[in-house]
Short mmCIF file of C-alpha atoms (C1' of nucleotides) in Angstrom, two decimals:
data_model
loop_
_atom_site.label_atom_id
_atom_site.label_comp_id
_atom_site.label_asym_id
_atom_site.label_seq_id
_atom_site.Cartn_x
_atom_site.Cartn_y
_atom_site.Cartn_z
CA MET A 1 -0.01 -0.11 -0.06
CA ASN A 2 2.03 3.18 -1.24
CA GLU A 3 0.06 5.38 1.58
CA GLY A 4 1.85 8.55 -0.24
CA TRP A 5 -0.39 8.96 -3.36
CA GLN A 6 -3.93 10.58 -3.33
CA ILE A 7 -6.63 7.81 -2.57
CA PRO A 8 -9.60 8.19 -4.73
CA THR A 9 -12.85 8.17 -3.12
CA ILE A 10 -16.18 7.16 -4.56
CA ALA A 11 -19.80 7.65 -3.69
CA VAL A 12 -21.14 4.24 -2.04
CA ALA A 13 -24.91 3.43 -2.17
CA VAL A 14 -26.94 0.60 -0.64
CA ASP A 15 -29.45 -1.48 -3.09
CA LEU A 16 -31.87 -4.02 -1.83
CA VAL A 17 -33.70 -6.94 -3.30
CA VAL A 18 -36.89 -6.91 -1.00
CA LEU A 19 -38.59 -10.34 -2.15
CA THR A 20 -42.07 -11.77 -0.72
CA VAL A 21 -44.94 -14.26 -1.64
CA ARG A 22 -47.93 -12.28 -3.01
CA SER A 23 -51.14 -13.38 -4.96
CA GLU A 24 -49.29 -16.67 -5.39
CA MET A 25 -46.02 -15.18 -7.20
CA LEU A 26 -42.82 -14.47 -6.23
CA GLN A 27 -42.81 -10.70 -6.12
CA VAL A 28 -39.97 -7.75 -5.81
CA LEU A 29 -40.11 -4.52 -4.07
CA LEU A 30 -39.62 -1.74 -7.01
CA VAL A 31 -39.03 1.91 -7.25
CA GLU A 32 -40.03 3.91 -10.30
CA ARG A 33 -37.10 6.49 -10.43
CA GLY A 34 -38.07 10.23 -10.72
CA VAL A 35 -34.96 11.66 -11.84
CA GLU A 36 -32.56 11.44 -14.46
CA PRO A 37 -30.50 8.72 -15.10
CA TYR A 38 -33.42 6.47 -16.00
CA GLN A 39 -36.14 8.64 -15.19
CA GLY A 40 -39.28 6.76 -15.26
CA ARG A 41 -37.59 3.37 -15.07
CA LEU A 42 -38.33 0.93 -12.76
CA ALA A 43 -35.15 0.22 -9.81
CA LEU A 44 -34.29 -1.72 -6.60
CA PRO A 45 -34.90 0.77 -3.41
CA GLY A 46 -31.96 2.09 -2.01
CA GLY A 47 -29.87 5.19 -1.95
CA PHE A 48 -26.76 6.48 -0.79
CA LEU A 49 -24.95 6.39 2.37
CA SER A 50 -26.88 9.02 4.68
CA SER A 51 -23.83 10.43 6.09
CA GLU A 52 -19.73 9.82 6.03
CA HIS A 53 -20.10 7.65 9.33
CA GLU A 54 -23.36 5.47 8.78
CA ASP A 55 -22.58 1.72 8.40
CA ILE A 56 -23.46 -0.15 5.45
CA ASP A 57 -25.59 -2.83 7.43
CA SER A 58 -27.44 0.31 8.99
CA ALA A 59 -28.21 1.93 6.05
CA ALA A 60 -29.42 -1.09 4.59
CA SER A 61 -31.84 -1.84 7.43
CA ARG A 62 -32.74 2.12 7.54
CA GLU A 63 -33.77 1.81 3.73
CA LEU A 64 -35.57 -1.53 4.51
CA SER A 65 -37.97 0.18 7.23
CA GLU A 66 -38.23 3.11 4.88
CA GLU A 67 -39.73 1.25 2.31
CA THR A 68 -42.06 -1.43 4.13
CA GLY A 69 -42.50 0.39 7.45
CA LEU A 70 -41.91 -2.58 9.22
CA ASP A 71 -39.17 -3.20 12.16
CA ALA A 72 -36.12 -4.39 9.98
CA GLY A 73 -34.82 -5.91 13.26
CA ARG A 74 -37.32 -8.73 12.58
CA LEU A 75 -36.86 -9.58 8.85
CA HIS A 76 -34.19 -11.80 7.11
CA LEU A 77 -31.51 -9.23 5.86
CA GLU A 78 -28.39 -10.35 4.63
CA GLN A 79 -25.98 -9.12 2.10
CA LEU A 80 -25.31 -9.72 -1.41
CA GLY A 81 -22.34 -8.55 -2.57
CA ALA A 82 -20.70 -5.28 -3.84
CA TYR A 83 -21.21 -4.18 -7.31
CA GLY A 84 -18.56 -1.60 -8.67
CA ALA A 85 -18.49 -1.77 -12.27
CA PRO A 86 -17.00 1.55 -13.39
CA ASP A 87 -19.60 2.66 -15.71
CA ARG A 88 -22.71 1.47 -13.72
CA ASP A 89 -23.93 4.94 -13.30
CA PRO A 90 -23.42 7.16 -15.75
CA ARG A 91 -23.48 10.43 -13.78
CA GLN A 92 -20.23 9.33 -11.41
CA ARG A 93 -18.66 6.53 -10.04
CA VAL A 94 -20.86 4.47 -7.81
CA LEU A 95 -20.49 1.19 -5.56
CA THR A 96 -23.23 -0.29 -4.49
CA VAL A 97 -23.56 -2.88 -1.72
CA ALA A 98 -26.76 -4.97 -2.14
CA TYR A 99 -28.68 -6.62 0.03
CA LEU A 100 -31.48 -9.44 -0.03
CA ALA A 101 -34.20 -8.83 2.38
CA ILE A 102 -37.50 -11.54 2.64
CA VAL A 103 -40.71 -10.14 4.14
CA PRO A 104 -43.80 -11.78 4.62
CA ASN A 105 -46.93 -10.97 2.58
CA LEU A 106 -47.61 -7.26 3.58
CA PRO A 107 -50.86 -5.72 4.54
CA GLU A 108 -50.57 -4.02 1.12
CA PRO A 109 -49.63 -0.89 0.33
CA ILE A 110 -46.20 0.00 1.16
CA ALA A 111 -46.41 3.23 2.10
CA GLY A 112 -42.74 4.64 1.32
CA GLY A 113 -41.07 6.83 3.75
CA ASP A 114 -40.79 9.45 1.08
CA ALA A 115 -42.19 10.42 -1.91
CA ARG A 116 -41.17 7.21 -4.16
CA SER A 117 -43.76 5.13 -4.76
CA ALA A 118 -42.91 1.58 -4.22
CA GLN A 119 -44.51 -1.12 -5.70
CA TRP A 120 -44.67 -5.23 -5.65
CA THR A 121 -44.02 -6.75 -9.14
CA PRO A 122 -43.83 -10.44 -10.10
CA VAL A 123 -40.46 -11.56 -10.94
CA THR A 124 -41.52 -13.27 -13.19
CA LYS A 125 -42.85 -10.06 -15.25
CA LEU A 126 -39.87 -8.91 -15.78
CA GLY A 127 -38.54 -12.12 -17.64
CA ARG A 128 -35.04 -12.30 -18.33
CA ARG A 129 -34.73 -8.94 -20.20
CA ARG A 130 -31.07 -7.62 -18.76
CA ASN A 131 -32.29 -4.60 -18.73
CA ALA A 132 -35.81 -4.58 -17.57
CA LEU A 133 -34.33 -2.44 -14.64
CA ALA A 134 -32.46 0.81 -13.99
CA PHE A 135 -28.68 0.28 -13.79
CA ASP A 136 -27.09 -3.03 -13.15
CA HIS A 137 -30.43 -3.97 -10.86
CA SER A 138 -31.52 -6.62 -13.24
CA ARG A 139 -28.15 -8.37 -12.46
CA ILE A 140 -28.53 -7.87 -9.16
CA LEU A 141 -32.27 -9.02 -8.71
CA ALA A 142 -31.06 -12.22 -10.72
CA ASP A 143 -28.57 -12.77 -7.99
CA GLY A 144 -30.60 -12.22 -5.18
CA VAL A 145 -33.18 -14.71 -6.48
CA GLU A 146 -30.55 -17.16 -6.95
CA ARG A 147 -29.63 -16.48 -3.36
CA ALA A 148 -32.96 -17.01 -1.78
CA ARG A 149 -33.52 -20.09 -3.65
CA HIS A 150 -30.20 -21.58 -2.68
CA ARG A 151 -30.54 -20.60 0.91
CA MET A 152 -34.10 -22.35 0.70
CA GLU A 153 -32.53 -25.59 0.60
CA TYR A 154 -30.36 -25.68 3.31
CA THR A 155 -31.75 -23.15 6.00
CA THR A 156 -35.27 -22.16 7.22
CA LEU A 157 -35.27 -19.09 5.27
CA ALA A 158 -38.45 -20.24 4.10
CA THR A 159 -40.10 -19.27 6.94
CA ALA A 160 -39.08 -15.93 6.36
CA PHE A 161 -41.92 -15.40 3.64
CA CYS A 162 -44.36 -16.84 5.96
CA PRO A 163 -46.35 -14.84 8.96
CA ALA A 164 -45.87 -15.50 12.31
CA HIS A 165 -48.23 -18.34 12.55
CA PHE A 166 -48.44 -20.50 9.44
CA THR A 167 -49.33 -23.95 8.17
CA ILE A 168 -47.46 -26.68 6.84
CA ALA A 169 -49.05 -26.26 3.50
CA ASP A 170 -48.41 -22.53 3.32
CA LEU A 171 -44.77 -23.01 3.91
CA ARG A 172 -44.71 -25.64 0.85
CA ARG A 173 -46.49 -23.13 -1.47
CA VAL A 174 -43.37 -20.82 -0.67
CA TYR A 175 -41.31 -23.60 -1.64
CA GLU A 176 -43.07 -24.14 -4.81
CA ILE A 177 -43.35 -20.60 -5.68
CA VAL A 178 -40.03 -19.24 -5.55
CA TRP A 179 -38.48 -22.55 -6.81
CA GLY A 180 -41.06 -22.87 -9.56
CA GLU A 181 -41.78 -26.54 -8.85
CA THR A 182 -44.30 -28.56 -7.55
CA LEU A 183 -43.66 -30.92 -4.22
CA ASP A 184 -45.64 -33.73 -2.86
CA PRO A 185 -47.96 -32.43 0.21
CA ARG A 186 -47.42 -35.82 1.89
CA ASN A 187 -43.72 -36.26 1.76
CA PHE A 188 -43.19 -32.41 2.28
CA HIS A 189 -45.14 -32.37 5.54
CA ARG A 190 -43.60 -35.42 6.97
CA LYS A 191 -39.98 -33.93 6.00
CA VAL A 192 -40.24 -30.67 7.49
CA LYS A 193 -41.68 -32.28 11.17
CA GLY A 194 -38.69 -34.49 11.09
CA VAL A 195 -36.42 -31.57 11.12
CA ALA A 196 -35.60 -30.72 14.71
CA ASP A 197 -36.41 -27.42 15.84
CA PHE A 198 -37.86 -26.46 12.57
CA LEU A 199 -41.24 -25.97 13.39
CA VAL A 200 -43.05 -25.13 16.75
CA PRO A 201 -46.80 -26.42 16.97
CA THR A 202 -48.86 -23.52 18.38
CA GLY A 203 -51.52 -25.82 19.26
CA GLU A 204 -54.07 -23.75 17.16
CA MET A 205 -55.81 -24.50 13.93
CA THR A 206 -57.11 -22.99 10.42
CA SER A 207 -60.67 -23.24 9.48
CA LYS A 208 -60.81 -21.19 6.18
CA HIS A 209 -60.52 -23.48 3.26
CA GLY A 210 -62.70 -25.79 2.34
CA GLY A 211 -60.83 -29.04 3.68
CA ARG A 212 -59.81 -30.43 6.96
CA PRO A 213 -58.35 -27.75 9.11
CA ALA A 214 -54.43 -27.49 9.68
CA ALA A 215 -52.20 -27.11 12.66
CA LEU A 216 -50.61 -23.75 12.78
CA PHE A 217 -47.12 -23.67 13.53
CA ARG A 218 -44.27 -20.94 14.22
CA ARG A 219 -40.51 -20.71 13.55
CA GLY A 220 -38.59 -23.08 15.43
CA THR A 221 -34.91 -22.11 16.52
CA ALA A 222 -33.51 -23.93 13.94
CA GLU A 223 -31.56 -22.20 11.19
CA ILE A 224 -29.80 -24.94 9.30
CA LEU A 225 -31.77 -27.78 7.61
CA HIS A 226 -30.72 -31.38 8.50
CA PRO A 227 -31.52 -32.96 6.30
CA ALA A 228 -31.22 -30.39 3.20
CA ILE A 229 -34.59 -30.06 1.25
CA LEU A 230 -32.87 -30.26 -2.21
CA ARG A 231 -34.50 -28.57 -5.65
CA GLY A 232 -34.88 -30.89 -8.97
CA GLY A 233 -36.83 -34.16 -8.26
CA ALA A 234 -39.97 -34.08 -6.69
CA ASN A 235 -39.66 -34.13 -3.15
CA MET B 24 -33.11 9.55 -3.88
CA ASN B 25 -32.78 13.23 -2.53
CA GLU B 26 -30.28 13.79 -5.08
CA GLY B 27 -30.03 17.73 -4.24
CA TRP B 28 -27.41 17.14 -1.04
CA GLN B 29 -23.59 16.54 -1.26
CA ILE B 30 -23.13 12.54 -1.53
CA PRO B 31 -20.30 11.36 0.79
CA THR B 32 -17.72 9.64 -0.83
CA ILE B 33 -15.32 7.28 0.55
CA ALA B 34 -12.18 5.30 0.26
CA VAL B 35 -12.51 1.87 -1.33
CA ALA B 36 -10.24 -1.01 -1.04
CA VAL B 37 -9.99 -4.52 -2.11
CA ASP B 38 -8.42 -7.32 0.29
CA LEU B 39 -7.87 -10.97 -0.93
CA VAL B 40 -8.09 -14.22 0.87
CA VAL B 41 -5.57 -16.34 -0.96
CA LEU B 42 -5.61 -20.05 0.04
CA THR B 43 -3.48 -22.98 -0.88
CA VAL B 44 -2.76 -26.32 0.83
CA ARG B 45 0.82 -26.60 1.56
CA SER B 46 2.94 -29.24 3.73
CA GLU B 47 -0.54 -31.00 4.60
CA MET B 48 -2.14 -27.83 6.03
CA LEU B 49 -4.51 -24.94 4.77
CA GLN B 50 -2.32 -22.09 4.11
CA VAL B 51 -3.34 -18.23 3.59
CA LEU B 52 -1.23 -15.64 2.11
CA LEU B 53 -0.34 -12.79 4.58
CA VAL B 54 2.01 -9.74 4.52
CA GLU B 55 3.28 -7.85 7.26
CA ARG B 56 2.23 -4.60 7.66
CA GLY B 57 5.26 -1.64 7.05
CA VAL B 58 3.33 1.49 8.24
CA GLU B 59 0.59 2.50 10.74
CA PRO B 60 -1.98 1.28 11.92
CA TYR B 61 -1.04 -1.87 12.89
CA GLN B 62 2.48 -1.49 11.85
CA GLY B 63 4.48 -5.00 11.99
CA ARG B 64 1.07 -6.95 12.13
CA LEU B 65 -0.01 -9.66 9.59
CA ALA B 66 -2.73 -8.40 7.21
CA LEU B 67 -4.54 -9.76 4.28
CA PRO B 68 -2.65 -8.45 1.05
CA GLY B 69 -4.61 -5.90 -0.57
CA GLY B 70 -5.03 -2.05 -1.62
CA PHE B 71 -6.60 0.84 -2.79
CA LEU B 72 -8.28 0.96 -6.07
CA SER B 73 -5.34 2.25 -8.54
CA SER B 74 -7.53 4.68 -9.97
CA GLU B 75 -10.93 6.48 -9.88
CA HIS B 76 -12.03 4.16 -12.79
CA GLU B 77 -10.65 0.89 -11.92
CA ASP B 78 -12.98 -1.59 -11.79
CA ILE B 79 -13.07 -3.59 -8.34
CA ASP B 80 -12.97 -7.12 -9.95
CA SER B 81 -10.10 -6.04 -12.27
CA ALA B 82 -8.30 -4.67 -8.94
CA ALA B 83 -8.58 -8.07 -7.40
CA SER B 84 -7.15 -9.50 -10.46
CA ARG B 85 -4.29 -7.28 -10.55
CA GLU B 86 -3.43 -7.77 -6.55
CA LEU B 87 -4.08 -11.07 -6.79
CA SER B 88 -1.21 -11.10 -9.74
CA GLU B 89 1.16 -8.87 -8.04
CA GLU B 90 1.05 -11.02 -4.91
CA THR B 91 1.49 -14.43 -6.48
CA GLY B 92 3.33 -13.76 -9.80
CA LEU B 93 0.54 -15.94 -11.35
CA ASP B 94 -2.03 -15.07 -14.17
CA ALA B 95 -4.91 -14.60 -12.34
CA GLY B 96 -6.99 -15.37 -15.40
CA ARG B 97 -6.14 -19.04 -14.75
CA LEU B 98 -6.68 -19.12 -11.02
CA HIS B 99 -10.14 -19.10 -8.70
CA LEU B 100 -11.14 -15.67 -7.94
CA GLU B 101 -14.75 -14.65 -6.48
CA GLN B 102 -15.93 -11.79 -4.31
CA LEU B 103 -16.78 -12.42 -0.53
CA GLY B 104 -18.62 -9.50 0.41
CA ALA B 105 -18.09 -6.09 1.29
CA TYR B 106 -16.99 -4.82 4.58
CA GLY B 107 -17.72 -1.20 5.62
CA ALA B 108 -17.99 -0.64 9.22
CA PRO B 109 -17.38 2.89 9.96
CA ASP B 110 -14.41 2.52 12.09
CA ARG B 111 -12.58 -0.24 10.92
CA ASP B 112 -9.87 1.76 9.96
CA PRO B 113 -8.79 4.43 12.29
CA ARG B 114 -7.43 6.84 9.67
CA GLN B 115 -10.20 7.25 7.86
CA ARG B 116 -13.44 5.72 6.39
CA VAL B 117 -12.54 2.62 4.09
CA LEU B 118 -14.77 0.36 2.51
CA THR B 119 -13.34 -2.92 1.59
CA VAL B 120 -14.40 -5.62 -0.94
CA ALA B 121 -13.39 -8.60 -0.26
CA TYR B 122 -12.28 -11.68 -2.74
CA LEU B 123 -11.55 -15.16 -2.24
CA ALA B 124 -8.72 -16.82 -4.50
CA ILE B 125 -7.64 -20.35 -4.67
CA VAL B 126 -4.47 -21.33 -5.66
CA PRO B 127 -2.38 -24.30 -6.32
CA ASN B 128 0.49 -25.06 -4.17
CA LEU B 129 3.39 -22.32 -5.42
CA PRO B 130 7.08 -23.25 -6.14
CA GLU B 131 8.07 -21.64 -2.62
CA PRO B 132 8.51 -17.86 -2.60
CA ILE B 133 5.83 -15.75 -3.72
CA ALA B 134 8.08 -12.55 -4.78
CA GLY B 135 5.56 -10.00 -4.30
CA GLY B 136 5.60 -7.35 -6.54
CA ASP B 137 6.25 -4.61 -4.50
CA ALA B 138 8.38 -4.26 -1.43
CA ARG B 139 5.82 -6.00 1.07
CA SER B 140 7.09 -9.74 2.32
CA ALA B 141 4.26 -12.15 1.64
CA GLN B 142 4.24 -15.55 3.37
CA TRP B 143 1.86 -18.38 3.60
CA THR B 144 0.70 -19.20 7.14
CA PRO B 145 -1.19 -22.02 8.10
CA VAL B 146 -4.89 -21.03 9.06
CA THR B 147 -4.78 -23.18 12.37
CA LYS B 148 -2.10 -21.07 13.92
CA LEU B 149 -3.91 -17.82 13.49
CA GLY B 150 -6.40 -19.77 15.87
CA ARG B 151 -10.03 -18.15 16.18
CA ARG B 152 -8.54 -15.30 17.83
CA ARG B 153 -10.37 -12.26 16.61
CA ASN B 154 -7.64 -10.15 16.63
CA ALA B 155 -4.64 -12.24 15.17
CA LEU B 156 -4.66 -10.06 12.04
CA ALA B 157 -4.93 -6.32 11.41
CA PHE B 158 -8.25 -4.27 11.21
CA ASP B 159 -11.25 -6.56 10.69
CA HIS B 160 -9.51 -9.16 8.48
CA SER B 161 -9.59 -12.17 11.08
CA ARG B 162 -13.41 -11.96 10.37
CA ILE B 163 -12.58 -11.75 6.40
CA LEU B 164 -10.57 -14.62 6.77
CA ALA B 165 -13.24 -16.75 8.63
CA ASP B 166 -15.23 -15.91 6.02
CA GLY B 167 -13.43 -16.80 3.11
CA VAL B 168 -12.30 -19.75 4.70
CA GLU B 169 -16.06 -20.82 5.34
CA ARG B 170 -17.18 -19.90 1.82
CA ALA B 171 -14.35 -22.35 0.63
CA ARG B 172 -15.58 -25.28 2.72
CA HIS B 173 -18.90 -24.79 1.58
CA ARG B 174 -18.21 -24.49 -2.30
CA MET B 175 -16.32 -27.62 -1.88
CA GLU B 176 -19.61 -29.54 -1.03
CA TYR B 177 -21.53 -28.51 -4.72
CA THR B 178 -18.98 -27.12 -7.24
CA THR B 179 -15.42 -28.44 -8.37
CA LEU B 180 -13.91 -25.58 -6.28
CA ALA B 181 -11.25 -28.37 -4.94
CA THR B 182 -9.63 -28.66 -8.21
CA ALA B 183 -8.34 -25.02 -7.91
CA PHE B 184 -6.30 -26.25 -5.27
CA CYS B 185 -4.22 -28.98 -7.50
CA PRO B 186 -2.09 -28.63 -10.11
CA ALA B 187 -2.69 -29.19 -13.62
CA HIS B 188 -2.39 -33.08 -13.21
CA PHE B 189 -3.43 -34.74 -9.92
CA THR B 190 -4.56 -37.74 -8.57
CA ILE B 191 -7.64 -38.75 -7.03
CA ALA B 192 -5.74 -39.40 -3.48
CA ASP B 193 -4.54 -35.78 -4.15
CA LEU B 194 -7.94 -34.37 -5.09
CA ARG B 195 -8.93 -36.32 -1.39
CA ARG B 196 -6.41 -35.06 0.67
CA VAL B 197 -7.49 -31.48 -0.05
CA TYR B 198 -10.86 -31.86 0.93
CA GLU B 199 -9.68 -33.69 4.05
CA ILE B 200 -7.07 -30.69 4.79
CA VAL B 201 -9.70 -27.91 4.13
CA TRP B 202 -12.73 -29.64 6.05
CA GLY B 203 -10.45 -30.84 9.04
CA GLU B 204 -11.84 -34.24 8.28
CA THR B 205 -10.79 -37.88 7.01
CA LEU B 206 -12.63 -39.22 4.12
CA ASP B 207 -12.96 -43.07 3.34
CA PRO B 208 -10.20 -43.27 0.42
CA ARG B 209 -12.64 -46.02 -1.43
CA ASN B 210 -15.81 -44.54 -1.38
CA PHE B 211 -14.63 -41.26 -2.21
CA HIS B 212 -12.55 -42.29 -5.20
CA ARG B 213 -15.78 -43.96 -6.30
CA LYS B 214 -17.41 -41.14 -5.80
CA VAL B 215 -15.78 -38.27 -7.98
CA LYS B 216 -15.71 -40.90 -10.57
CA GLY B 217 -19.04 -41.11 -11.00
CA VAL B 218 -19.84 -37.56 -11.24
CA ALA B 219 -19.91 -36.60 -14.92
CA ASP B 220 -17.20 -34.36 -16.33
CA PHE B 221 -15.54 -33.52 -12.90
CA LEU B 222 -12.08 -35.65 -13.97
CA VAL B 223 -10.54 -36.29 -17.03
CA PRO B 224 -8.15 -39.00 -17.35
CA THR B 225 -4.67 -38.06 -19.10
CA GLY B 226 -3.71 -41.44 -19.42
CA GLU B 227 -0.62 -40.91 -17.11
CA MET B 228 0.34 -42.56 -13.92
CA THR B 229 2.33 -41.58 -10.97
CA SER B 230 4.92 -43.50 -9.57
CA LYS B 231 6.33 -41.69 -6.78
CA HIS B 232 4.89 -42.92 -3.93
CA GLY B 233 5.56 -46.82 -2.18
CA GLY B 234 2.28 -48.22 -3.50
CA ARG B 235 0.64 -48.53 -6.59
CA PRO B 236 0.89 -46.06 -9.13
CA ALA B 237 -2.09 -43.92 -9.33
CA ALA B 238 -3.71 -42.92 -12.39
CA LEU B 239 -3.39 -39.04 -13.41
CA PHE B 240 -6.62 -36.75 -13.79
CA ARG B 241 -7.26 -32.96 -15.06
CA ARG B 242 -10.18 -30.94 -14.25
CA GLY B 243 -13.16 -31.66 -16.39
CA THR B 244 -15.48 -29.05 -17.45
CA ALA B 245 -18.24 -29.77 -14.77
CA GLU B 246 -18.64 -26.48 -12.23
CA ILE B 247 -21.29 -28.03 -10.32
CA LEU B 248 -20.94 -31.58 -8.78
CA HIS B 249 -23.72 -33.70 -8.86
CA PRO B 250 -24.42 -35.29 -6.74
CA ALA B 251 -22.51 -33.12 -3.82
CA ILE B 252 -19.96 -33.98 -1.67
CA LEU B 253 -21.23 -33.46 1.82
CA ARG B 254 -19.39 -32.63 4.91
CA GLY B 255 -20.26 -34.47 8.40
CA GLY B 256 -20.33 -38.01 8.47
CA ALA B 257 -17.36 -39.40 6.77
CA ASN B 258 -18.07 -40.12 2.83
"C1'" DC C 16 7.73 -61.20 0.71
"C1'" DC C 17 5.98 -57.64 3.24
"C1'" DA C 18 4.27 -52.55 3.68
"C1'" DA C 19 1.67 -49.14 1.23
"C1'" DA C 20 -1.22 -47.00 -1.80
"C1'" DA C 21 -4.56 -47.70 -5.77
"C1'" DG C 22 -8.78 -49.36 -6.79
"C1'" DT C 23 -13.34 -52.70 -6.89
"C1'" DG C 24 -17.38 -55.45 -4.83
"C1'" DT C 25 -20.87 -56.25 -1.36
"C1'" DT C 26 -23.40 -55.49 2.22
"C1'" DC C 27 -26.34 -52.86 5.25
"C1'" DA C 28 -28.83 -48.69 7.14
"C1'" DG C 29 -31.29 -44.76 5.86
"C1'" DA C 30 -33.50 -41.43 3.05
"C1'" DC C 31 -36.26 -40.18 -0.97
"C1'" DT C 32 -40.43 -41.49 -3.89
"C1'" DA C 33 -44.77 -42.49 -5.21
"C1'" DC C 34 -48.87 -43.37 -3.63
"C1'" DA C 35 -53.02 -45.76 -1.07
"C1'" DC C 36 -55.42 -44.57 2.80
"C1'" DC C 37 -57.81 -42.24 6.48
"C1'" DC C 38 -59.30 -37.38 8.83
"C1'" DA C 39 -62.13 -33.52 9.20
"C1'" DT C 40 -64.50 -29.92 7.55
"C1'" DG C 41 -67.65 -26.86 4.19
"C1'" DG C 42 -71.40 -26.95 1.44
"C1'" DC D 6 -72.42 -37.05 0.60
"C1'" DC D 7 -69.19 -35.53 -2.07
"C1'" DA D 8 -65.49 -32.41 -2.72
"C1'" DT D 9 -61.26 -30.69 -0.47
"C1'" DG D 10 -57.32 -30.12 1.52
"C1'" DG D 11 -54.36 -32.19 5.89
"C1'" DG D 12 -52.34 -36.09 7.56
"C1'" DT D 13 -50.24 -41.30 8.33
"C1'" DG D 14 -48.83 -45.87 6.67
"C1'" DT D 15 -45.85 -48.49 3.72
"C1'" DA D 16 -43.53 -50.68 -0.25
"C1'" DG D 17 -39.68 -50.07 -3.30
"C1'" DT D 18 -35.79 -48.09 -4.91
"C1'" DC D 19 -31.74 -45.19 -4.57
"C1'" DT D 20 -28.08 -43.37 -2.07
"C1'" DG D 21 -24.28 -43.64 1.18
"C1'" DA D 22 -21.16 -45.84 4.75
"C1'" DA D 23 -18.50 -49.53 6.21
"C1'" DC D 24 -15.19 -52.62 5.01
"C1'" DA D 25 -13.41 -57.20 3.08
"C1'" DC D 26 -10.37 -58.09 -0.84
"C1'" DT D 27 -7.68 -57.72 -5.38
"C1'" DT D 28 -3.73 -54.92 -7.95
"C1'" DT D 29 0.76 -53.10 -8.24
"C1'" DT D 30 4.45 -50.98 -7.21
"C1'" DG D 31 8.82 -50.14 -3.54
"C1'" DG D 32 12.29 -52.04 -0.39
#
DNA sequence: CCAAAAGTGTTCAGACTACACCCATGG
DNA sequence: CCATGGGTGTAGTCTGAACACTTTTGG
């Protein structure tokens, strides 16, 4: 490190891939850009650090709260990585640190903190077009979705999509929708109940649907799934 | 994004977790710091972006070439993530993007590009002490090691530790040393030969050791292991 | 011939799949 | 009483762990 020369400094931003399951689809929270560049285009929510001293994790947590109106401390939030191509922002050099957030199905309107209108958009609607979103956000979104799909195989991440109390069928639908596969309800049921500390029965029952009432569960203390629930080849 | 205010800019660095297997141990490339802060302490190799316009991936690749003297294009190099705690560098705010590099056992001296003396150090020697390295580099190293261990389960990353031609026993020793487990040689042999496009026989044989000569292989085109080689419970 | 390492075959236990079957509700 | 979804049982198959055994070298 030749400390004698001038160290270049660049702007640092934080962007969020906020995923949820709504209307039987995997959806992502997007905002419409109000200013150039990419004015009018959809983009991931995010922003620059609010001060020279703000921690990047804190900035992500703050943005998540602002956009969803929820307490970020209770939601799943993990870093995806840094995206630092020199030309990714035409104005000036901006390095962004992307985060993946998983939230349960929210009441409906997001009611963002600032004027931007945040909206849920099905991931499949965006297709695989590389320029569906502003900047390199299509790439970041793809990385986030793949991370979520992968994590669900061997961690309890899927429960982050569910409300506090949920049925095993709810959990299975999360897997099916995020993975885009159908799973055998019977085998899935047995499998998740066999994983220690994954699900804790609340004792309550649902009565909504036309069938037999289902038992309600809440997340257990487990973080790692043993054995894993693997994609490809129905479970 | 309220673009009307002053956007804070901060210095961006790149740090490398360069791992190899030497002398039957997992070792990491470290440099001794010549200047404050942490003068005389061991740290991960790395440095600031060389210019305002250098890509972060290119910067990592450049640092790797400088430190190892090898063509980074042939080595495994992947991003670990961004580390941006505001107080991680006492001088000024520095956000670092950490990269994981896996290299085969090198001839011996590293012969770094600049004056710093790079040296291989067994990861176990550093223990789990949080302050064995300068800055937050102990944490970054731990994350890098865990990433490497995890990737070896379901990708062909282990071959990156091996020279161009290697035996199945060489590959198994990589797994054993990185994971700190012993694997059954017979089952391991059958398992890796069963994965399509993982290993390509060269037709050559070794004759070094006291036992039966082993066939030599080189990496195949596969990147993903199907089925995976899982830790915990001997294979 | 013996030690050592490579490589193959076989057995047993546990996990996954597929599907038959029963349970509990609403209409 | 039938449709719908929840939940359990079970047989066949597949995978992985353990280990006996053969092969091929060096000393």
